[in-house]
Coordinates of C-alpha atoms and ligand atoms in Angstrom, one line a residue:
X1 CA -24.2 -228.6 -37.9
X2 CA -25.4 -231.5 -35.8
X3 CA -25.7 -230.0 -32.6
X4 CA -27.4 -226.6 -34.2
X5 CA -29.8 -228.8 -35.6
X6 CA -30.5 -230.6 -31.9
X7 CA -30.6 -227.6 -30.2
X8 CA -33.1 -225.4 -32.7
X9 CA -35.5 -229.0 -32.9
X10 CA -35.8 -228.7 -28.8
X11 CA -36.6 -225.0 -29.0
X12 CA -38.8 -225.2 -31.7
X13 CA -40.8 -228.2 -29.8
X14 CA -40.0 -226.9 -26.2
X15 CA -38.8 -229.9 -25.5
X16 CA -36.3 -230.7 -22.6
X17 CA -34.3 -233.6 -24.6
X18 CA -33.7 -235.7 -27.4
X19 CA -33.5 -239.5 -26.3
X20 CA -33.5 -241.5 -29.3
X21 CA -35.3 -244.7 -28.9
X22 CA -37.1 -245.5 -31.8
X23 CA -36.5 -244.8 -36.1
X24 CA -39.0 -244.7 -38.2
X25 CA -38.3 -245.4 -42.0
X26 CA -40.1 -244.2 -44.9
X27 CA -40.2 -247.4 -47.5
X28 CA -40.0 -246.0 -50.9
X29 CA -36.8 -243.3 -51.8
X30 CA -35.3 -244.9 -48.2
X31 CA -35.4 -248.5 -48.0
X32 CA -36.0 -249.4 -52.0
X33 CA -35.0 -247.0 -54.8
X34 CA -38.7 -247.7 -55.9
X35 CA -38.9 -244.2 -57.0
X36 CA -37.8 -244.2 -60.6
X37 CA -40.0 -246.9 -61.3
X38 CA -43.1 -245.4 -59.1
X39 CA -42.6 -242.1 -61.5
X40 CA -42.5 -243.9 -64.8
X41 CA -45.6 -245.9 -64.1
X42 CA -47.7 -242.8 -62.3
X43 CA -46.4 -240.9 -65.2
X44 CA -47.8 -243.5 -68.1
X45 CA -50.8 -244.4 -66.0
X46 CA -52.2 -240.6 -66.0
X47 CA -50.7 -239.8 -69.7
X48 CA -53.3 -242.5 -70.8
X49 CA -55.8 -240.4 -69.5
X50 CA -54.2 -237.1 -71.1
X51 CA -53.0 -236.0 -67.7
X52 CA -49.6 -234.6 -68.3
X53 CA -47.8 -235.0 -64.9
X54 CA -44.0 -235.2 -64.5
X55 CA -41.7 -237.3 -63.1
X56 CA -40.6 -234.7 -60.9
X57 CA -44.1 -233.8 -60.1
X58 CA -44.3 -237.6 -58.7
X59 CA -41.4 -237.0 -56.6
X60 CA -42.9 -233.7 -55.4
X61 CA -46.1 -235.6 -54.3
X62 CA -44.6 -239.0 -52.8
X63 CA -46.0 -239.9 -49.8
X64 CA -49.6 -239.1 -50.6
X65 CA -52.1 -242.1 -51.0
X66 CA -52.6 -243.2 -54.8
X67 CA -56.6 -242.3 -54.5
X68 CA -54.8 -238.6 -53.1
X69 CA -52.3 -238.4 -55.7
X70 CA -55.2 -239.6 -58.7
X71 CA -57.7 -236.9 -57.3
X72 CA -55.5 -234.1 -56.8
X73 CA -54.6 -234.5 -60.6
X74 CA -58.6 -234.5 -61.6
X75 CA -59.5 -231.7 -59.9
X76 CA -56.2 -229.9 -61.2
X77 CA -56.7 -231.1 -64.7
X78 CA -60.3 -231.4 -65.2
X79 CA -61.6 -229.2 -62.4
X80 CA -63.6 -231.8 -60.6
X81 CA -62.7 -234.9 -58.1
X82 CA -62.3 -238.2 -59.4
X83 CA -64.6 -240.9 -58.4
X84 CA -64.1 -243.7 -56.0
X85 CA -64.3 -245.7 -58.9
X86 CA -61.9 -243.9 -61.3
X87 CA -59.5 -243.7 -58.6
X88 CA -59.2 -247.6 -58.3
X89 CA -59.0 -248.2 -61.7
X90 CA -56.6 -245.8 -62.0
X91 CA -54.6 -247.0 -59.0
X92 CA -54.7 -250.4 -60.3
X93 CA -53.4 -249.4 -63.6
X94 CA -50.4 -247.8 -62.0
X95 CA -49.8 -250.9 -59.9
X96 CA -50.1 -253.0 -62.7
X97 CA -47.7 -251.2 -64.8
X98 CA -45.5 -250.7 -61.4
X99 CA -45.6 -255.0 -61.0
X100 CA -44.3 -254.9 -64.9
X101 CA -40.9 -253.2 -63.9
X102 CA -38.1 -254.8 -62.8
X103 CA -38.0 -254.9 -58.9
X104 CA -36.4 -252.2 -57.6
X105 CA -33.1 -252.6 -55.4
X106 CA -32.5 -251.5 -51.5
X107 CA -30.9 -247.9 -51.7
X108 CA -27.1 -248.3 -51.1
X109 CA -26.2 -247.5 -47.4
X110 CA -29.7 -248.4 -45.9
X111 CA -28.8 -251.5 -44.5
X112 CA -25.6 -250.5 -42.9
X113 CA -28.0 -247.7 -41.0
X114 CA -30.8 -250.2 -40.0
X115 CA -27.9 -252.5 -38.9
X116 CA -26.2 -249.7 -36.8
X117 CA -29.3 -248.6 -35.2
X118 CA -30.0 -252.6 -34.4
X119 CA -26.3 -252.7 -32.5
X120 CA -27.5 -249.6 -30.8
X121 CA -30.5 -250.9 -29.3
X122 CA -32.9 -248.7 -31.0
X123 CA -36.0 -249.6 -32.3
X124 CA -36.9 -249.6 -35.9
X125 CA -40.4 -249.3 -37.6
X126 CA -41.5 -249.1 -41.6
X127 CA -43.7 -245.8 -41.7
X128 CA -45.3 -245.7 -45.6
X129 CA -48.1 -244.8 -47.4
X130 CA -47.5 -247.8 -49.8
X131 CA -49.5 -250.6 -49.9
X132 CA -47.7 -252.3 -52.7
X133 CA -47.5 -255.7 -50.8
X134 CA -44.7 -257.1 -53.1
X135 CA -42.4 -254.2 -52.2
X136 CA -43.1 -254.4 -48.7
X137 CA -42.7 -258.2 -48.4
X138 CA -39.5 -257.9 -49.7
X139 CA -38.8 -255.6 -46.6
X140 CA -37.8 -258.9 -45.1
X141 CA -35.5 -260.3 -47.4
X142 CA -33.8 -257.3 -48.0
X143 CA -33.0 -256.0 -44.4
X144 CA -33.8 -259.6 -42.2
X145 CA -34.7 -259.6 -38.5
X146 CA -34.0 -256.1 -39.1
X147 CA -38.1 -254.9 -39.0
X148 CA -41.2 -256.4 -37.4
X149 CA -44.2 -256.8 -40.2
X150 CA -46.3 -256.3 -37.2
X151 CA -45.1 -252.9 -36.3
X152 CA -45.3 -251.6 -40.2
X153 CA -47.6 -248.3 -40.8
X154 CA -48.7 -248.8 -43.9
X155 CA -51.6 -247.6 -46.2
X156 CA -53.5 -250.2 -45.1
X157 CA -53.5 -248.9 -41.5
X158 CA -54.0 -244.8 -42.3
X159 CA -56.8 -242.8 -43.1
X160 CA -55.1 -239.8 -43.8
X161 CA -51.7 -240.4 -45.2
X162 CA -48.5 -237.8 -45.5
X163 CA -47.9 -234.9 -45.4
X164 CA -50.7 -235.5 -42.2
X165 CA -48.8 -236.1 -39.2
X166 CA -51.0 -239.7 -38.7
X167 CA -48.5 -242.3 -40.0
X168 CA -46.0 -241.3 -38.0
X169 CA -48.4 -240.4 -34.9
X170 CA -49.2 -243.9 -35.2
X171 CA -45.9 -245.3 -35.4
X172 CA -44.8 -244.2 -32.6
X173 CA -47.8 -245.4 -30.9
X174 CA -46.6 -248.9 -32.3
X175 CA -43.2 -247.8 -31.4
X176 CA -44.5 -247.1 -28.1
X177 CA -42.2 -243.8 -28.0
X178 CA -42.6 -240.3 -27.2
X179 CA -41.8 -237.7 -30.0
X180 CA -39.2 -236.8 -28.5
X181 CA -37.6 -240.2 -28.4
X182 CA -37.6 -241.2 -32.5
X183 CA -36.3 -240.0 -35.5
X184 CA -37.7 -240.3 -39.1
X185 CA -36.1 -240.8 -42.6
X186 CA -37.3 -239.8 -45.6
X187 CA -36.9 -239.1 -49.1
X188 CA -39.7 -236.6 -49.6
X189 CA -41.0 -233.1 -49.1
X190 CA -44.3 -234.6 -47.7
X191 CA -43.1 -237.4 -45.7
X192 CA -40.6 -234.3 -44.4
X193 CA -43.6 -232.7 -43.7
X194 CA -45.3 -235.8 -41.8
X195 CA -42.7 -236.4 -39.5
X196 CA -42.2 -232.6 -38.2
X197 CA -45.8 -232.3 -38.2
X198 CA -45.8 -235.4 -35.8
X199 CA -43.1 -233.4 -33.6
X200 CA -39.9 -235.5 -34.8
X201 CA -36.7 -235.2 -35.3
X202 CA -37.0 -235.5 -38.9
X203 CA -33.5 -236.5 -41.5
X204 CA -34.5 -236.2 -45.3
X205 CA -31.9 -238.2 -47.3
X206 CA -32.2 -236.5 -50.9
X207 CA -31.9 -240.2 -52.6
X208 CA -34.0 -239.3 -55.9
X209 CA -34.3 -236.2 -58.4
X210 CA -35.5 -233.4 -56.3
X211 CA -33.2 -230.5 -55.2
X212 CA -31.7 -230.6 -52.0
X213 CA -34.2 -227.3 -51.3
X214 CA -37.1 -229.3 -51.5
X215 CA -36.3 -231.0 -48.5
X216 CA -34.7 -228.2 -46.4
X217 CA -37.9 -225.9 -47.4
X218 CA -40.2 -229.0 -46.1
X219 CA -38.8 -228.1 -43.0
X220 CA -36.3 -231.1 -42.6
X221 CA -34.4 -230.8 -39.4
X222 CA -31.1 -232.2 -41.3
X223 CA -30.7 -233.1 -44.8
X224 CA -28.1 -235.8 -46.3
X225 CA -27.1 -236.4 -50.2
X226 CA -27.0 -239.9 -49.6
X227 CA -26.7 -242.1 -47.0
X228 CA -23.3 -243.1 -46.8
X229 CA -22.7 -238.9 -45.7
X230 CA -26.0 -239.8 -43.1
X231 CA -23.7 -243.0 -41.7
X232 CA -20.9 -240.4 -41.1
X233 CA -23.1 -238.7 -38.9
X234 CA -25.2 -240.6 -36.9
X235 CA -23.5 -241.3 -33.8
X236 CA -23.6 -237.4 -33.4
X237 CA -27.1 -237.5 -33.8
X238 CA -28.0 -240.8 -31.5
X239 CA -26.3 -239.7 -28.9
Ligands
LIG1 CA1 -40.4 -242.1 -49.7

């Protein structure tokens, strides 16, 4: 399944090789199971505002900047785009509730990946669209001397966000790695769609609600039910 997966990646890229060098990690679904706690509070945030969005619609739209997320509802809902100023309040609703919740734990396995990719001499960078600075702070104490704050895309540094290829462009311009020489795991259909947009080797590790389709049909290069079954197989894929 491994090798398959290699070999159609190089032909789809016309690329010559696969020389893993760098991992980029998605934050929320991969590092943190933020996820259920990120749906509740988008979900009561834009209820409030008689928005009727779903938990699995959250899931569906991870990735995307808050202000993307809030105005894409509007213009679905009420048939015009949100202001600059609804979309901050509204943000800042959401964050607020999200900041309510109990803090959400690493996803089981994570570390034991970061950890192996450490031993392995291969670089590893936080790609997100978050900019929920509790959560990534806790980056730190949760996987230590595992990431570099300096290195960390976040929604701070982005203009664009996912499912555009720019966070990832960018870290491996931090990384200071060829497409060709990282991999990226994520959680979501969009941040899928980031990283393969970006030309990488792109693992989706279906951690939260969705079906495992949703990740295969964002064009995921290999997809894992957890990351325990992505441990098993990540020599195979380093090297
Ligand atoms: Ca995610």
């Amino acid at each position: 399944m491994i090798k398959t997966a290699k070999e159609q990646f190089l032909q789809k890229h016309n690329y010559q090789s696969l020389n893993i060098k760098a991992a980029l990690f998605d934050m929320d679904g991969v590092l943190f199971n933020s996820m259920p706690l990120h749906a509740k509070a988008w979900v009561e945030a834009l209820r409030k505002l008689g928005i009727n969005f779903s938990e699995y619609e959250v899931y569906l739209n991870e990735g995307r900047t808050g202000f993307s997320t809030i105005d894409e509802q509007f213009l679905k809902q009420f048939g015009r785009h949100s202001t600059e100023q609804e979309q901050r309040e509204i943000y800042a609703q959401k964050s607020a509730i999200f900041k309510s919740m109990p803090k959400p734990a690493p996803i089981t396995g994570t570390l034991d990946i970061v950890k192996y990719l450490a031993n392995n001499k291969i670089a590893r960078l936080v790609v997100t669209g978050s900019g929920e600075e509790t959560t990534l702070n806790r980056v730190a104490e949760h996987y230590p001397n595992l990431f570099d704050r300096k290195q960390m895309v976040t929604a701070h540094d982005v203009k664009l966000g996912k499912p555009h290829p720019e966070p990832y462009l960018m870290g491996l311009s931090k990384a200071q790695v060829a497409a060709n020489e990282a991999i990226v795991i994520e959680n979501a259909p969009l941040g899928i769609r980031a990283g393969v947009a970006a030309g990488i080797f792109t693992i989706g590790i279906n951690t939260g609600i969705l079906k495992r389709e949703d990740l295969i049909n964002a064009g995921a290069d290999l997809v894992f039910d957890n990351m325990h079954e992505f441990l098993l197989s990540i020599e195979e894929i380093i090297h």
